[in-house]
PDB file of C-alpha atoms in Angstrom:
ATOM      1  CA  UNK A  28     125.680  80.800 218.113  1.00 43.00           C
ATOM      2  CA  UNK A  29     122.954  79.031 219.882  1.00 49.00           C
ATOM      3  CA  UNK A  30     123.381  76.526 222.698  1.00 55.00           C
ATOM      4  CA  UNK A  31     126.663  76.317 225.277  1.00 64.00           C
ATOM      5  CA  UNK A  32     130.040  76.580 223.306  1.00 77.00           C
ATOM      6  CA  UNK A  33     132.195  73.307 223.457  1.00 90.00           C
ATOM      7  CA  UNK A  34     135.188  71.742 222.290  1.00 96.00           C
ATOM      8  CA  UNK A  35     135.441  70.152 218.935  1.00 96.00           C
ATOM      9  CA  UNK A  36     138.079  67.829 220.695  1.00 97.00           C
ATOM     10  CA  UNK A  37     140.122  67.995 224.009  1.00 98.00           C
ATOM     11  CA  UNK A  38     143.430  65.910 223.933  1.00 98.00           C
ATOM     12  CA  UNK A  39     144.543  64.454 226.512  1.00 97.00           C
ATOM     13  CA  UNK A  40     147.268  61.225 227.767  1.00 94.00           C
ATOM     14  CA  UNK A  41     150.770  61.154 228.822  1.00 86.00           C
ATOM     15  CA  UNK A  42     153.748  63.493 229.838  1.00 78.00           C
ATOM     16  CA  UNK A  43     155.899  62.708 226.115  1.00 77.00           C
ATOM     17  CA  UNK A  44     152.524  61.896 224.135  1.00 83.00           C
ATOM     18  CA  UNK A  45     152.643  64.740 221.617  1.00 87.00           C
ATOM     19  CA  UNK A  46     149.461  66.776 223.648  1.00 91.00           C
ATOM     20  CA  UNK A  47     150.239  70.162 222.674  1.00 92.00           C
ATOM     21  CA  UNK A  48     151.996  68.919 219.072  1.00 93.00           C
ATOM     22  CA  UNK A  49     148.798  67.310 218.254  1.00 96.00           C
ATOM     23  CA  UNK A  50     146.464  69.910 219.564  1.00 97.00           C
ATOM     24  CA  UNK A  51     147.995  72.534 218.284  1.00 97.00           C
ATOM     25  CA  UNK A  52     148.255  71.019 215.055  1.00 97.00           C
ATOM     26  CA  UNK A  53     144.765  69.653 214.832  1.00 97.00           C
ATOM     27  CA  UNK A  54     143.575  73.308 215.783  1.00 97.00           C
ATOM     28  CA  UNK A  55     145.126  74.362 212.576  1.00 97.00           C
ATOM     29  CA  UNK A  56     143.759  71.253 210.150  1.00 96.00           C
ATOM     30  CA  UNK A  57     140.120  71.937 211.521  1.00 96.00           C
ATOM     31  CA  UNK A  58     140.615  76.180 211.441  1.00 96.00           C
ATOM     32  CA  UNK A  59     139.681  76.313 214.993  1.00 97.00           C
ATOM     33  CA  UNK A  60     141.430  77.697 218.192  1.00 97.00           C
ATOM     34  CA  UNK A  61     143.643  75.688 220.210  1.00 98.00           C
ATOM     35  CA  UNK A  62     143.964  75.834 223.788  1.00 98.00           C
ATOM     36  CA  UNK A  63     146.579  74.462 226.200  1.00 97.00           C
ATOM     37  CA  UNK A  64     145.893  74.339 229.834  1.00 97.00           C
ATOM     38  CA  UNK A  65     149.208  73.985 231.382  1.00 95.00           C
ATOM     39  CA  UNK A  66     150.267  77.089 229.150  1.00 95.00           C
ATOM     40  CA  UNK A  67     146.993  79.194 230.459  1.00 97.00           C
ATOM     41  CA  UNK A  68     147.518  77.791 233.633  1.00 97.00           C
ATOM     42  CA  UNK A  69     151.445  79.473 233.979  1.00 95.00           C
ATOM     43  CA  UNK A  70     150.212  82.662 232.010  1.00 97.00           C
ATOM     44  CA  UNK A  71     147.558  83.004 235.056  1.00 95.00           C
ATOM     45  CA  UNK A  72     149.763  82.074 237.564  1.00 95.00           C
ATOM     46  CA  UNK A  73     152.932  84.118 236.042  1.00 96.00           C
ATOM     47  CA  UNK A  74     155.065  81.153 236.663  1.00 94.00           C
ATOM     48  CA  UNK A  75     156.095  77.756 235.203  1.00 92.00           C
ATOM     49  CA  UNK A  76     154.599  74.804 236.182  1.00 89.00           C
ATOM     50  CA  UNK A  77     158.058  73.380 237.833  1.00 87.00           C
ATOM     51  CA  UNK A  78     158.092  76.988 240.078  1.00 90.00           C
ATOM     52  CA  UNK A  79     154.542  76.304 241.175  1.00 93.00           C
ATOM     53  CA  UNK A  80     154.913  73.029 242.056  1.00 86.00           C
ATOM     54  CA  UNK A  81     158.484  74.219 244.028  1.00 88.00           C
ATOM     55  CA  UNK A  82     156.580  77.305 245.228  1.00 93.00           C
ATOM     56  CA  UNK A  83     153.092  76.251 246.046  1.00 94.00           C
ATOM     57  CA  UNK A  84     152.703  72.464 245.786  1.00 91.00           C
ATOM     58  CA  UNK A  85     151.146  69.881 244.006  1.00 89.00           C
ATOM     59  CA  UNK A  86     147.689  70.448 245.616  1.00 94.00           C
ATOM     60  CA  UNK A  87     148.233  74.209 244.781  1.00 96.00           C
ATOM     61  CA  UNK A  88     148.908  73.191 240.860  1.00 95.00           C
ATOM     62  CA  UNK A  89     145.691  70.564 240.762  1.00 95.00           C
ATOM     63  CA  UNK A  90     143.789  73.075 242.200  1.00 96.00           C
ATOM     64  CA  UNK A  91     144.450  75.802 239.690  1.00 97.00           C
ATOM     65  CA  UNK A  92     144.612  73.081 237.181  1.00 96.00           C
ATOM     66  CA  UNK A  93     141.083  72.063 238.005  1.00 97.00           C
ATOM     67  CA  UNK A  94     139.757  75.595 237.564  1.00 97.00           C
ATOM     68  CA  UNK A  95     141.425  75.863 234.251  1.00 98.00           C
ATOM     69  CA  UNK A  96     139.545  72.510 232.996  1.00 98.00           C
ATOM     70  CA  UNK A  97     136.633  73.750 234.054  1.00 97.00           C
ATOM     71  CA  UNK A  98     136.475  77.342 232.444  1.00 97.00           C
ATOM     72  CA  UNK A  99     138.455  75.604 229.574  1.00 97.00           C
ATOM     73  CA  UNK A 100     135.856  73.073 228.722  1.00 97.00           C
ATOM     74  CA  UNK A 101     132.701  75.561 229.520  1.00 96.00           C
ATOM     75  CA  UNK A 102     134.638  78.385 227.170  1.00 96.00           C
ATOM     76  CA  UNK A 103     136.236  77.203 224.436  1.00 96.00           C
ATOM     77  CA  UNK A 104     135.230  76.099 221.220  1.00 95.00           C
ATOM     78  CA  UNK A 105     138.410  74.762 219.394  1.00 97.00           C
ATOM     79  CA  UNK A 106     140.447  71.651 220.553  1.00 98.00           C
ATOM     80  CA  UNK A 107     141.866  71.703 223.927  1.00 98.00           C
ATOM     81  CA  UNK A 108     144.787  69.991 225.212  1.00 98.00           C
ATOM     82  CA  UNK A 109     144.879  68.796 228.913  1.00 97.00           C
ATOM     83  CA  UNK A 110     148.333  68.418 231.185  1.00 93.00           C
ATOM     84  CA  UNK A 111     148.835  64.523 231.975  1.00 91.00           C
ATOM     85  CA  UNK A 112     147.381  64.594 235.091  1.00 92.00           C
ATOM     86  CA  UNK A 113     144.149  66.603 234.637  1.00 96.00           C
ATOM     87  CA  UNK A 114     141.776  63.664 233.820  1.00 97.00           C
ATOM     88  CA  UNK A 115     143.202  62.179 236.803  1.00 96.00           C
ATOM     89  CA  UNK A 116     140.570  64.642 239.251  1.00 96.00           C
ATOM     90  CA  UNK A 117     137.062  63.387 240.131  1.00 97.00           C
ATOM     91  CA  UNK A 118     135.565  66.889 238.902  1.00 96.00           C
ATOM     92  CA  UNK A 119     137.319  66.576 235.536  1.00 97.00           C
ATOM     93  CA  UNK A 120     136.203  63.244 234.669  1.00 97.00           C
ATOM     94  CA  UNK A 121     132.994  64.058 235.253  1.00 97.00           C
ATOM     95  CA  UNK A 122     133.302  67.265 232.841  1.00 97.00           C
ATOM     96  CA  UNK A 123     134.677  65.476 230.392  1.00 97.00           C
ATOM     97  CA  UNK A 124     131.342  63.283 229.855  1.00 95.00           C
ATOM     98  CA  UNK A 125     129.743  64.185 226.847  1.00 94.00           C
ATOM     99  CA  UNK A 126     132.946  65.750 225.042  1.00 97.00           C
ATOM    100  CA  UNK A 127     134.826  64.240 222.249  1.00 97.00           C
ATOM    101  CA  UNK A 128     137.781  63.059 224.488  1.00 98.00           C
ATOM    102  CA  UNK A 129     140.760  61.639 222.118  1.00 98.00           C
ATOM    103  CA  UNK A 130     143.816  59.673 223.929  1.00 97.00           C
ATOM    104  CA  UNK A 131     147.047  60.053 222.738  1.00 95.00           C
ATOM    105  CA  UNK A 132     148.562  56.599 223.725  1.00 90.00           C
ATOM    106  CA  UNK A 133     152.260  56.385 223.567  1.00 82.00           C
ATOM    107  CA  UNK A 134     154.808  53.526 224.716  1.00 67.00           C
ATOM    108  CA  UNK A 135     157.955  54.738 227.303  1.00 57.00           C
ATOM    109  CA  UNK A 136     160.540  54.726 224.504  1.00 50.00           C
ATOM    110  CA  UNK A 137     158.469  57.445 222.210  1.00 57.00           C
ATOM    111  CA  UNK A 138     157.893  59.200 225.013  1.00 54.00           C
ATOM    112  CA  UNK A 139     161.219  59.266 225.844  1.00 54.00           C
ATOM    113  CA  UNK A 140     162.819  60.285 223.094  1.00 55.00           C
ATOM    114  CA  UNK A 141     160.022  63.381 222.882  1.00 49.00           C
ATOM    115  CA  UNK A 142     160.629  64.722 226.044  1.00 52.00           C
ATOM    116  CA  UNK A 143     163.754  63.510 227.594  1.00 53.00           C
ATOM    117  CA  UNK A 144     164.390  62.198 231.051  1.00 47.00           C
ATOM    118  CA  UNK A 145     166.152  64.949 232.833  1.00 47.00           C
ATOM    119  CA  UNK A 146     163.191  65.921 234.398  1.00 45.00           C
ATOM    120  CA  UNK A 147     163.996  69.403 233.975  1.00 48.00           C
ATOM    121  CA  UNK A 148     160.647  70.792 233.041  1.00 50.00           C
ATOM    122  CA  UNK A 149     158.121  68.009 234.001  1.00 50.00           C
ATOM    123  CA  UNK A 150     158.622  68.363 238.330  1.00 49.00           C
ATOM    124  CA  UNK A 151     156.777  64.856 238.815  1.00 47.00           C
ATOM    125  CA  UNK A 152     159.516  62.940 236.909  1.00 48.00           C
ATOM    126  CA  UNK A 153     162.852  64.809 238.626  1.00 51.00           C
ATOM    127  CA  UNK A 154     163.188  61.324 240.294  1.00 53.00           C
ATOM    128  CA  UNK A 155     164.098  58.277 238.904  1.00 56.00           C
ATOM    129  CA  UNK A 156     161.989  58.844 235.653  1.00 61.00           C
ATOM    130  CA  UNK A 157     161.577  56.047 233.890  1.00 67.00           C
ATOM    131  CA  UNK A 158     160.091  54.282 236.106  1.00 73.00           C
ATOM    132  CA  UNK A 159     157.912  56.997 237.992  1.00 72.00           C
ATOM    133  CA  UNK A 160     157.036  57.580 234.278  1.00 69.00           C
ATOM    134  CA  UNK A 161     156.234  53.828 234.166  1.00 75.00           C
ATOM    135  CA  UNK A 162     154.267  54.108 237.405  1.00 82.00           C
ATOM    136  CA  UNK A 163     152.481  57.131 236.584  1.00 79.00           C
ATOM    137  CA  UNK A 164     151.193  55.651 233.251  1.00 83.00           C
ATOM    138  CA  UNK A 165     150.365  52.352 234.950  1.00 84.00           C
ATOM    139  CA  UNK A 166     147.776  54.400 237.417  1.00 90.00           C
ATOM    140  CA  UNK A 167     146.400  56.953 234.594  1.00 90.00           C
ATOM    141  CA  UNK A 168     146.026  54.490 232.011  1.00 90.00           C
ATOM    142  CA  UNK A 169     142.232  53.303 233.154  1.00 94.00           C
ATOM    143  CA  UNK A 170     141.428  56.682 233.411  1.00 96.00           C
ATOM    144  CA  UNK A 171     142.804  57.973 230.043  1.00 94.00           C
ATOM    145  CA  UNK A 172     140.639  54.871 228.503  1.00 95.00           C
ATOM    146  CA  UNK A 173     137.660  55.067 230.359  1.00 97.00           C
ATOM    147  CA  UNK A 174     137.220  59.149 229.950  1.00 97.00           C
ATOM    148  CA  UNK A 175     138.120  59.148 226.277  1.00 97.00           C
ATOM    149  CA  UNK A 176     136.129  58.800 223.085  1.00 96.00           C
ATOM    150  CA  UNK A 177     138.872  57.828 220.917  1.00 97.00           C
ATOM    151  CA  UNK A 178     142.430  56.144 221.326  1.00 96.00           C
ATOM    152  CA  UNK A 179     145.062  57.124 218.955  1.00 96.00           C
ATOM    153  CA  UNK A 180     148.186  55.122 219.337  1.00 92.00           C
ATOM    154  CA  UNK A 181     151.410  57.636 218.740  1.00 90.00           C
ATOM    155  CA  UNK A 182     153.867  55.338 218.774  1.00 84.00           C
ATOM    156  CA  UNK A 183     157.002  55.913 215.802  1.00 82.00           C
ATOM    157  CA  UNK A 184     154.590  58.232 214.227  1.00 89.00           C
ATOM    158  CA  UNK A 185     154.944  61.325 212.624  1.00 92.00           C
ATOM    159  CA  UNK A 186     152.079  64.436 213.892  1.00 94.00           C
ATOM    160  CA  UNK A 187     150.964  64.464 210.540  1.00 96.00           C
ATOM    161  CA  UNK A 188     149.370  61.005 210.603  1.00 96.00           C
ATOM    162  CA  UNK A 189     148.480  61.298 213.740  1.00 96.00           C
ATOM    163  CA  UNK A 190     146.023  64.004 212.930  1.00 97.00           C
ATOM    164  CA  UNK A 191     145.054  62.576 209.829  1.00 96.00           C
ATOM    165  CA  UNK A 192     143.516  59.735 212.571  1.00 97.00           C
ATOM    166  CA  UNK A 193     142.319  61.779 214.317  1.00 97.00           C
ATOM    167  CA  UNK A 194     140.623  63.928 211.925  1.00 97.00           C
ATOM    168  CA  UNK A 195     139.105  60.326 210.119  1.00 96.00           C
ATOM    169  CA  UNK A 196     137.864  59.651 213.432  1.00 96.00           C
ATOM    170  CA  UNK A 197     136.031  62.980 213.870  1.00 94.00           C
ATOM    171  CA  UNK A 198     134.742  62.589 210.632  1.00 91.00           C
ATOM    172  CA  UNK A 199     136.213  65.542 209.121  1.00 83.00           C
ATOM    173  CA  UNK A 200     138.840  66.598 206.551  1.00 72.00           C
ATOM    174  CA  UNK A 201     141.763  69.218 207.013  1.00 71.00           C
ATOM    175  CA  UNK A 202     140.519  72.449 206.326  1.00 65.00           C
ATOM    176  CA  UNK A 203     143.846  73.351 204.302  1.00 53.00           C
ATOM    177  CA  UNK A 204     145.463  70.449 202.582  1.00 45.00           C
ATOM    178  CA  UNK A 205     149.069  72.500 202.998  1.00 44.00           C
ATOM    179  CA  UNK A 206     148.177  71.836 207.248  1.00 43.00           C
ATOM    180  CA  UNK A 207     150.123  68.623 207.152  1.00 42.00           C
ATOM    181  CA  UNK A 208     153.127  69.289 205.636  1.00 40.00           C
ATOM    182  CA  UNK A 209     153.705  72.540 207.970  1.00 41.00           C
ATOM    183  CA  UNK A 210     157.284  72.505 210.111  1.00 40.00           C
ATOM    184  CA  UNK A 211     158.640  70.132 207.479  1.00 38.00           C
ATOM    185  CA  UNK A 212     156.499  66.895 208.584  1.00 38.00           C
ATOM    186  CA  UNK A 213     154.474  64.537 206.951  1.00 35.00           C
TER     187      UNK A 213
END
């Protein structure tokens, strides 16, 4: 393969937003790899996300975060799925010029009802939630637009249509038709 190897589509928007559904899932309809940051991130680090933040910090997790972008976007050549607050950095947005960025917009009830409010897992909404979810999306929402290529709204949708969009949008077709109807969805 000639040239420098890049994403066929990096995913990015909201804790709750369906990132790693989708990518993983739109990995599989165009027969490409998928790759999750936040997931590569705690295999390097050989600990959650929640333990480094605890641990290490916030500044500690962008910084590895950053790094993991960086290599992510310069390495792979599948569809790679960003944590929430990646596109937020400087350095990212300015790596993320020239990709196919696509948005997964999503409205506080859907995101909700994906990923609960308990805050267990997600260590920037352990207080009060809804509304630092609120606040959170009210501050990353510029950014989400103005980096991405294409906005998909999730909202009471099923995966499956979802990356039908997105795939119509890319201007390509599933690879296997039997992709959408995997884990019972459609």
């Amino acid at each position: 393969m000639n040239g420098p190897t890049r994403p066929r589509a990096v995913v990015i928007g909201p804790p709750g937003a369906g990132k790693s559904t989708i990518g993983r899932r739109l990995a599989r309809a165009l027969d490409v790899p998928w790759h999750d940051t936040d997931a590569a991130i705690e295999d390097r680090a050989g600990q959650s996300i929640p333990d480094i933040f605890v641990d290490h910090g916030e500044a500690h997790f962008r910084e590895l975060e950053r790094a993991e972008v960086a290599r992510a976007l310069a390495e792979c050549d599948g569809v790679v799925s960003l944590g929430g607050g990646a596109p937020m950095d400087p350095a990212t947005q300015e790596r993320l010029a020239g990709h196919v960025v696509v948005f997964l917009d999503v409205a506080i009830a859907d995101a909700s009802r994906r990923i609960g409010f308990d805050g267990g897992n997600r260590p920037l909404l352990m207080v009060n939630p809804r509304a630092t979810w609120t606040k959170m999306m009210n501050e990353r929402r510029p950014v989400y637009q103005r980096v991405a290529t294409h906005r998909v709204d999730t909202a009471g949708r099923k995966p499956a249509a979802i990356v039908e969009e997105i795939l119509a949008l890319l201007g390509e077709s599933a690879v296997d038709d039997h992709t959408h109807t995997q884990d019972g969805e459609r």
